[in-house]
CSV table of C-alpha atoms and ligand atoms in Angstrom, one decimal:
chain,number,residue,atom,x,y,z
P,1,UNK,CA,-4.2,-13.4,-12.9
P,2,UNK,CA,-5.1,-9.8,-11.9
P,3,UNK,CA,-2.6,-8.4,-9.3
P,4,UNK,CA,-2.8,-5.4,-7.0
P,5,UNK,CA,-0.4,-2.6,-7.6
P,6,UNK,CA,-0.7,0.0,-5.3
P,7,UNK,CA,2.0,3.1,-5.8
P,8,UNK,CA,2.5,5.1,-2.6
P,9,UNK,CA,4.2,8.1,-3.4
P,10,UNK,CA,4.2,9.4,0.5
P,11,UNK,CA,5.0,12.9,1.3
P,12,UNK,CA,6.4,13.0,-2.1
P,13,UNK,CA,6.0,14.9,-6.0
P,14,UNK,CA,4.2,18.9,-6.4
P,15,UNK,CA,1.7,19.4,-8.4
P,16,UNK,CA,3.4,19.6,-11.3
P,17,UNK,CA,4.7,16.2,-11.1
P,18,UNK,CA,1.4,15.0,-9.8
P,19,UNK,CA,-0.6,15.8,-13.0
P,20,UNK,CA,2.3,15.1,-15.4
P,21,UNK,CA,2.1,11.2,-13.9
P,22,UNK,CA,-1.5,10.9,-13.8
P,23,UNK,CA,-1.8,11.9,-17.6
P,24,UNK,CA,0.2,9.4,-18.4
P,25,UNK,CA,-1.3,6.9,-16.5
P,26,UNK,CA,-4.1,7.3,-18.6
P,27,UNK,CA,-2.6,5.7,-21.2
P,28,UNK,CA,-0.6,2.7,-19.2
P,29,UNK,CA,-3.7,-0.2,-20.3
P,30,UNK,CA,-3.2,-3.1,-17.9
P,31,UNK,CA,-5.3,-6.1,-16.8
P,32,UNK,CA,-4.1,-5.2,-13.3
P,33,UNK,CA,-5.5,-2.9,-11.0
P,34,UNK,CA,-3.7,-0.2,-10.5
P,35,UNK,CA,-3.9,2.1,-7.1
P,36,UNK,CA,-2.2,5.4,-7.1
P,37,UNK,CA,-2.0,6.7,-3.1
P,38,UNK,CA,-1.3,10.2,-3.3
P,39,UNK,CA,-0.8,12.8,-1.0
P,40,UNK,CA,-3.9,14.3,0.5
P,41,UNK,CA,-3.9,17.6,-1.9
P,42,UNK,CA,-3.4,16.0,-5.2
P,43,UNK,CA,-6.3,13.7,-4.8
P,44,UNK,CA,-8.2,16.1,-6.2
P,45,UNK,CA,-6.2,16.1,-10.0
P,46,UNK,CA,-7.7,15.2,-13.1
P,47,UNK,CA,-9.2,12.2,-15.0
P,48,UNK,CA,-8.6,8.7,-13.8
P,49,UNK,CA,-9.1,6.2,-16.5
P,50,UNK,CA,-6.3,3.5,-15.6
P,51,UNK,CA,-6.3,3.4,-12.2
P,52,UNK,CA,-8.1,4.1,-8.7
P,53,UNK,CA,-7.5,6.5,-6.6
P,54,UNK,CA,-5.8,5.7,-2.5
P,55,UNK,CA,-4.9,7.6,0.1
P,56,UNK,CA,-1.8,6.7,2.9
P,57,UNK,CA,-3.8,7.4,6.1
P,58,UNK,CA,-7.6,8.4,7.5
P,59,UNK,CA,-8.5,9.3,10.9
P,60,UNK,CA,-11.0,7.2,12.3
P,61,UNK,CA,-13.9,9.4,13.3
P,62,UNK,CA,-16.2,10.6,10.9
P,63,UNK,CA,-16.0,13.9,11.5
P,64,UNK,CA,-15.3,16.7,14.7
P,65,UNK,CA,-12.3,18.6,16.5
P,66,UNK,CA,-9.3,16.6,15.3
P,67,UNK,CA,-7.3,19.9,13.4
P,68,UNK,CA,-5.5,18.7,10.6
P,69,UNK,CA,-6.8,14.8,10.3
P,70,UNK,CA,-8.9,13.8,7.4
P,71,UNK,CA,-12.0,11.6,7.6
P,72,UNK,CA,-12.5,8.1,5.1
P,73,UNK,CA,-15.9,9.9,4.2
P,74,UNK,CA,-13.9,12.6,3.0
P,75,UNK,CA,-11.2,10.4,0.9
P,76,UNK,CA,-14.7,8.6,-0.6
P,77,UNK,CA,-16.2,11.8,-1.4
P,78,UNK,CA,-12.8,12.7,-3.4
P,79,UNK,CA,-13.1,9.4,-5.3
P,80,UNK,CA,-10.9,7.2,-3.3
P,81,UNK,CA,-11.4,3.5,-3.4
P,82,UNK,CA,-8.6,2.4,-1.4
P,83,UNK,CA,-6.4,3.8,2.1
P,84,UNK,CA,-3.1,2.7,3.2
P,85,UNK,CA,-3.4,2.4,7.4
P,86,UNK,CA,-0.8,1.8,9.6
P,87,UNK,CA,2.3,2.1,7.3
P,88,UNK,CA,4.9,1.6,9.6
P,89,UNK,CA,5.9,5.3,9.0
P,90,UNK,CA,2.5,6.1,10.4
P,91,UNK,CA,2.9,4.0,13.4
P,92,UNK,CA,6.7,5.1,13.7
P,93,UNK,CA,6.2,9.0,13.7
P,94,UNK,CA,2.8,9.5,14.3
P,95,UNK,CA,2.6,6.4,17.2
P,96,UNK,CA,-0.1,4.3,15.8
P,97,UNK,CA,-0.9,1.6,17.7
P,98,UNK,CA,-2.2,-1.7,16.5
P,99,UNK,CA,-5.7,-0.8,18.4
P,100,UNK,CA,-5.9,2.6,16.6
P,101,UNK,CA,-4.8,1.5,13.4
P,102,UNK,CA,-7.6,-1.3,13.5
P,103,UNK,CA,-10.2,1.4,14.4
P,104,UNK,CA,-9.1,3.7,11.2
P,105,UNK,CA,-9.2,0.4,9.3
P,106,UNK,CA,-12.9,-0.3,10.9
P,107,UNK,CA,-13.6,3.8,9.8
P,108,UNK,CA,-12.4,3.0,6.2
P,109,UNK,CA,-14.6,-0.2,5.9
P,110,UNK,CA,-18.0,2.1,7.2
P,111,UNK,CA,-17.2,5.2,4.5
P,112,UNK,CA,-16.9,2.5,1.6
P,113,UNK,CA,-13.1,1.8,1.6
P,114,UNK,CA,-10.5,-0.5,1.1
P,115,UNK,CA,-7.8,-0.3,3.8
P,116,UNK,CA,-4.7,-1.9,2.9
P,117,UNK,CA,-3.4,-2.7,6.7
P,118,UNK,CA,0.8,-2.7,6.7
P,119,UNK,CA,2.3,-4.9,8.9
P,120,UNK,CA,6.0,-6.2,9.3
P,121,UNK,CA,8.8,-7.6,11.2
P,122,UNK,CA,11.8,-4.7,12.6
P,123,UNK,CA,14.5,-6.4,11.7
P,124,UNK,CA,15.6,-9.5,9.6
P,125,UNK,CA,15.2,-12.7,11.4
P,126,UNK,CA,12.5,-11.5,13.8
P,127,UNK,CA,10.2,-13.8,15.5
P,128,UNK,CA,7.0,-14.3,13.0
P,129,UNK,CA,5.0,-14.6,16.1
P,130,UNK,CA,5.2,-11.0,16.4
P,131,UNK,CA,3.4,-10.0,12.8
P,132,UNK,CA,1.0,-12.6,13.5
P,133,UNK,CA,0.2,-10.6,16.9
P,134,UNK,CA,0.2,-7.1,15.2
P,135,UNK,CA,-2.3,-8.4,13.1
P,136,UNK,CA,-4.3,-9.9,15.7
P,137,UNK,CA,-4.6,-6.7,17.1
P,138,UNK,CA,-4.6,-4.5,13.7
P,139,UNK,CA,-6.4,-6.5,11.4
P,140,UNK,CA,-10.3,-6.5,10.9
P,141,UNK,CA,-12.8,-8.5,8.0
P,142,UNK,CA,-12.6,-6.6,4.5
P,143,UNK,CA,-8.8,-5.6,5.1
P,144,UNK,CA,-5.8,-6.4,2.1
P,145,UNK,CA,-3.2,-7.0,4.4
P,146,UNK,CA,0.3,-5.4,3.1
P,147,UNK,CA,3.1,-7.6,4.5
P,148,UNK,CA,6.5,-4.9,4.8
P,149,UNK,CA,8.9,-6.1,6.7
P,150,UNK,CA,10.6,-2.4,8.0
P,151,UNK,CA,14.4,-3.5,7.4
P,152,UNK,CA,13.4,-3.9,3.8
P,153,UNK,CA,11.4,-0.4,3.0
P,154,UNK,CA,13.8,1.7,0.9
P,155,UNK,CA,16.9,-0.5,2.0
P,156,UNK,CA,17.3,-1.9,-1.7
P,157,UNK,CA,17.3,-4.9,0.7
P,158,UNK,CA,14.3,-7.8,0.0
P,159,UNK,CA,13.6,-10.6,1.8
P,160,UNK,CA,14.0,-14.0,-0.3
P,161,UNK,CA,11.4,-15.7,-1.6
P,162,UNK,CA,10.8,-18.3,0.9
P,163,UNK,CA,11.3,-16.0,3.9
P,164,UNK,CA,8.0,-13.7,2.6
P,165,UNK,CA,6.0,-17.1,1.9
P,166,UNK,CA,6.3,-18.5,5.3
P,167,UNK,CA,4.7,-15.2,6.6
P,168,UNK,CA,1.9,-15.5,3.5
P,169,UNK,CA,1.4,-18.8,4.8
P,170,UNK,CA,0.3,-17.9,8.4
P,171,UNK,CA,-1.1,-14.8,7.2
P,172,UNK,CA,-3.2,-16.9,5.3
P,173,UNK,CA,-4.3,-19.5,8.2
P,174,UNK,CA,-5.6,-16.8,10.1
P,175,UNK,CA,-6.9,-14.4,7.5
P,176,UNK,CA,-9.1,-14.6,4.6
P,177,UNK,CA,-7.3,-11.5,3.5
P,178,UNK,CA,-5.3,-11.1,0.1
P,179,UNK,CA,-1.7,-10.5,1.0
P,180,UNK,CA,0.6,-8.2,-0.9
P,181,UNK,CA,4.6,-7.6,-0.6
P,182,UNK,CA,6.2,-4.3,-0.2
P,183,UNK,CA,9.8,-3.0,0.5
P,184,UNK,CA,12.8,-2.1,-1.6
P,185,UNK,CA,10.3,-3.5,-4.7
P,186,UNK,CA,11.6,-2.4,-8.9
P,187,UNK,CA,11.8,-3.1,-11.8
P,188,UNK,CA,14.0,-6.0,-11.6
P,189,UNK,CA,13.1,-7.4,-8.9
P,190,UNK,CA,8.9,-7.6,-9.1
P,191,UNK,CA,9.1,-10.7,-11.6
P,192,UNK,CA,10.6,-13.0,-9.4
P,193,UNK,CA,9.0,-12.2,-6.3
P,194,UNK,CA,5.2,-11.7,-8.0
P,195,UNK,CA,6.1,-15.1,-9.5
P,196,UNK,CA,7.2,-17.0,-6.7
P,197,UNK,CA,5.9,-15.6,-4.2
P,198,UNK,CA,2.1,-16.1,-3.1
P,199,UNK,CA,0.9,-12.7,-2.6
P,200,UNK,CA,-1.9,-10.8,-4.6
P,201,UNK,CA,0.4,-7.8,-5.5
P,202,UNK,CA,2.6,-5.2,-4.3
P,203,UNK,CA,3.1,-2.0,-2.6
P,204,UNK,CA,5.6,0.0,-4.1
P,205,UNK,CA,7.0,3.0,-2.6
P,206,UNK,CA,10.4,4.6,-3.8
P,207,UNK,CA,10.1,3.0,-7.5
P,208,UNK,CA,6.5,4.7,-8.0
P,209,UNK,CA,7.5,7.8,-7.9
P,210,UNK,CA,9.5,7.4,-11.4
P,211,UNK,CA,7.3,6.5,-14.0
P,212,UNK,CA,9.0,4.9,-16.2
P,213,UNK,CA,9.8,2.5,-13.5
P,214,UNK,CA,6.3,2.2,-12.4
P,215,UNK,CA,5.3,1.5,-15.7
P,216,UNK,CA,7.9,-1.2,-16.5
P,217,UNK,CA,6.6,-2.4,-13.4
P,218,UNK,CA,3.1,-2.4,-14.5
P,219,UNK,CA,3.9,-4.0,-17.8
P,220,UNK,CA,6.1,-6.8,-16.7
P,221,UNK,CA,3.3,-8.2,-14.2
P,222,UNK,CA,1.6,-10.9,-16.2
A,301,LIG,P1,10.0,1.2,-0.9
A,301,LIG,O1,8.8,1.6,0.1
A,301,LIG,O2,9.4,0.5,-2.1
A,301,LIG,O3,10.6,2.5,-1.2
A,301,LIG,O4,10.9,0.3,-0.1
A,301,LIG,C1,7.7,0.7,0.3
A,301,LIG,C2,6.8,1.3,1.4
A,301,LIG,O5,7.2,1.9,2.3
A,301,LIG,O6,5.5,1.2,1.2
């Protein structure tokens, strides 16, 4: 079945890097679909034939006095199909609340978006009540929900198979949302949890920045 990969390189790469990856993407063929969510200047680099284009954050007025925020509109009229909203270094450094984050995930939906909505417990063994409450209050129709549970983002550390499908489940009771999985996600470890887990996809942060491990990524998923 087609999965959703989405690659987000945050405040990472240059130029050079930038163009060197996305020529080769052009020639990594996959059945899946394959988002690349780039920092905000490189969105603008070369042919895309294997995969679409996301960005990791949008403001969420159209337009106006807000010095140094970028609109959805904008990341549409650059080609961007999908945004990542709310990552939880967004809501850690820039203080996104669940009430903005739904309102830039509302502002990507109007310009012709995809938000991808990140979610996720603090620390292992939190209450599951609490996601289920950020996404009350983060969450609107035509979201992917991106379950990353923070003690697991570039820890090397996942949570086991069962631990992410009792949050699928519930995200799934309350949501007709696909769910996807990110945190500490590579090449060894994607099989398992794409296979056993029921999520849609993954968000991959550290291990898309090397593209050879991207692309093993990529090509494992069948
Ligand atoms: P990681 O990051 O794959 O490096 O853990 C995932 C994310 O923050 O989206």
């Amino acid at each position: 079945m087609k999965k959703l990969l989405v690659a987000n390189w945050k405040m990472n790469g240059n130029k050079q890097f930038a163009q060197n990856f996305i020529e080769k993407m052009n020639d990594v063929h996959t059945e899946h679909d394959v988002v690349l969510c780039l920092p905000f200047p490189y969105l603008y680099i070369g042919e895309r034939k294997n995969f679409s284009l996301g960005a990791q954050d949008c403001h969420d007025q159209e337009k106006g006095a807000y010095t140094g925020d970028v609109s959805a509109s904008m990341l549409k009229d650059f080609g961007c199909k999908y945004v990542i909203i709310g990552h939880s270094e967004r809501r850690l450094y820039h203080g996104e609340t669940n009430q903005k984050v739904r309102s830039k995930a509302e502002a990507a939906i109007s310009s012709g978006l995809i938000p991808i909505v990140c979610v996720g417990e603090k620390t292992h063994g939190d209450n599951p009540d609490n996601i289920m409450q950020q996404c009350a209050e983060s969450i609107c129709k035509g979201c992917i929900i991106a379950y990353e549970p923070l003690w697991a983002i570039g820890t090397g550390i996942t949570p086991n198979v069962d631990e992410i499908n009792q949050v699928v489940e519930r995200l799934n009771i309350g949501y007709n949302a696909p769910v996807i999985y990110g945190g500490s996600l590579n090449p060894n470890n994607v099989v398992h949890i794409m296979r056993d887990a029921k999520i849609s996809g993954l968000l991959i942060g550290g291990a898309s920045l090397d593209f050879n491990a991207f692309q093993q990524i990529v090509h494992k998923l069948i």
